Amino acid sequence: MPTSDFDVIAWTLGQQSVNQDCFRGHTGQLELWDRGVLMWQPLQPAGKDIVLSCGIHGNETAPIEIVRDIVHDILRRQHEPLQRVLFIFGNPAAISAGVRELDYNMNRLFSGAHQHGEAPEQRRAAQLEQYVTRFFEHATGGQRERLHYDLHTAIRDSYYEKFAIYPFQHGRPYSKKQLSFLAQCGIHTILLNQAPTTTFSYYSVNTHKAQAFTVELGKVRPFGQNDRSRFADTEGMLRSLLMQSELQLPEFTAEQHQVFAVERVIDRKHQQFQLHFADDVANFTEFPLGYRLASDGAQQHFIEHAGERIIFPNANVAIGQRALLLVREQPLAKLELV
Ligand SMILES: [Zn+2]
């Protein structure tokens, strides 16, 4: 069974043999449901059911290190959560291989998008949906709060280092409490998705009515080369969320938050596709009105509105896939908040 120097990642990814799949702590137990899927069940759980996922993209190491260390502390019987928690290391095969993905971008395979084939990432996405369902639906004890933070790091630099994507809410209001929590995590930039997607966080929003976010913590670096002090706010707040019965958050203030909305999605439609800015341009970079962003066959894409910023550019996506998003800042006052 795991000891203090045990490699949690190797254990959860099935590279290190175990002779039991359940670990008993002082105040609960940790069940290994599958490679990289662990559920902490307190004997007397507080009111939240929390999914903490990382490694949906296998080379996004900082979130994997954060979740690994939280699990490791449980295995050392040091910090046992008061809340029920489902820990997910999303894409074990890609994590082992040190790559973002094997065949598919796994964060485009949820809400049924995995049904088109039997590739490992498609099968895994289907299984993760089942585990999340089992986790949320097997909770007992009345009205419970459902939360899911899907932790990522970006491929490129970002003008705003940390940001969270707030999935499409189908008209439901946005949560002041969640915005305050994210601000305490050091995340003051929020990107609102304006339509359904096939991301993991949207799956939890849409299928399980959870408060769920894709959280981007900074730029991808190899294992062991992350400057953990840059993630200290986030890690500290996640730990507090797990360990405390009810978080004491400061009162909501609009000035803490900067909100952007997705204005346009540019898909690649032709073999001849080119982005007209440097490869290392940061996410959230603003370009002047009229700037030519991309050529797609005979079609040209320009900055059409003042204040438009680019995010997640990738000229190498398959034809039909998203090559670029354009976002624009939106006054918080325009949002319906509860
Ligand atoms: Zn990612």
Short mmCIF file of C-alpha atoms and ligand atoms in Angstrom, two decimals, residues 57 60 152-153, ligand 1:
data_model
loop_
_atom_site.label_atom_id
_atom_site.label_comp_id
_atom_site.label_asym_id
_atom_site.label_seq_id
_atom_site.Cartn_x
_atom_site.Cartn_y
_atom_site.Cartn_z
CA HIS A 57 -4.12 16.94 -21.82
CA GLU A 60 -0.10 19.79 -18.69
CA HIS A 152 -5.22 22.92 -17.45
CA THR A 153 -2.19 24.86 -18.57
ZN ZN B 1 -5.44 21.60 -21.54
#
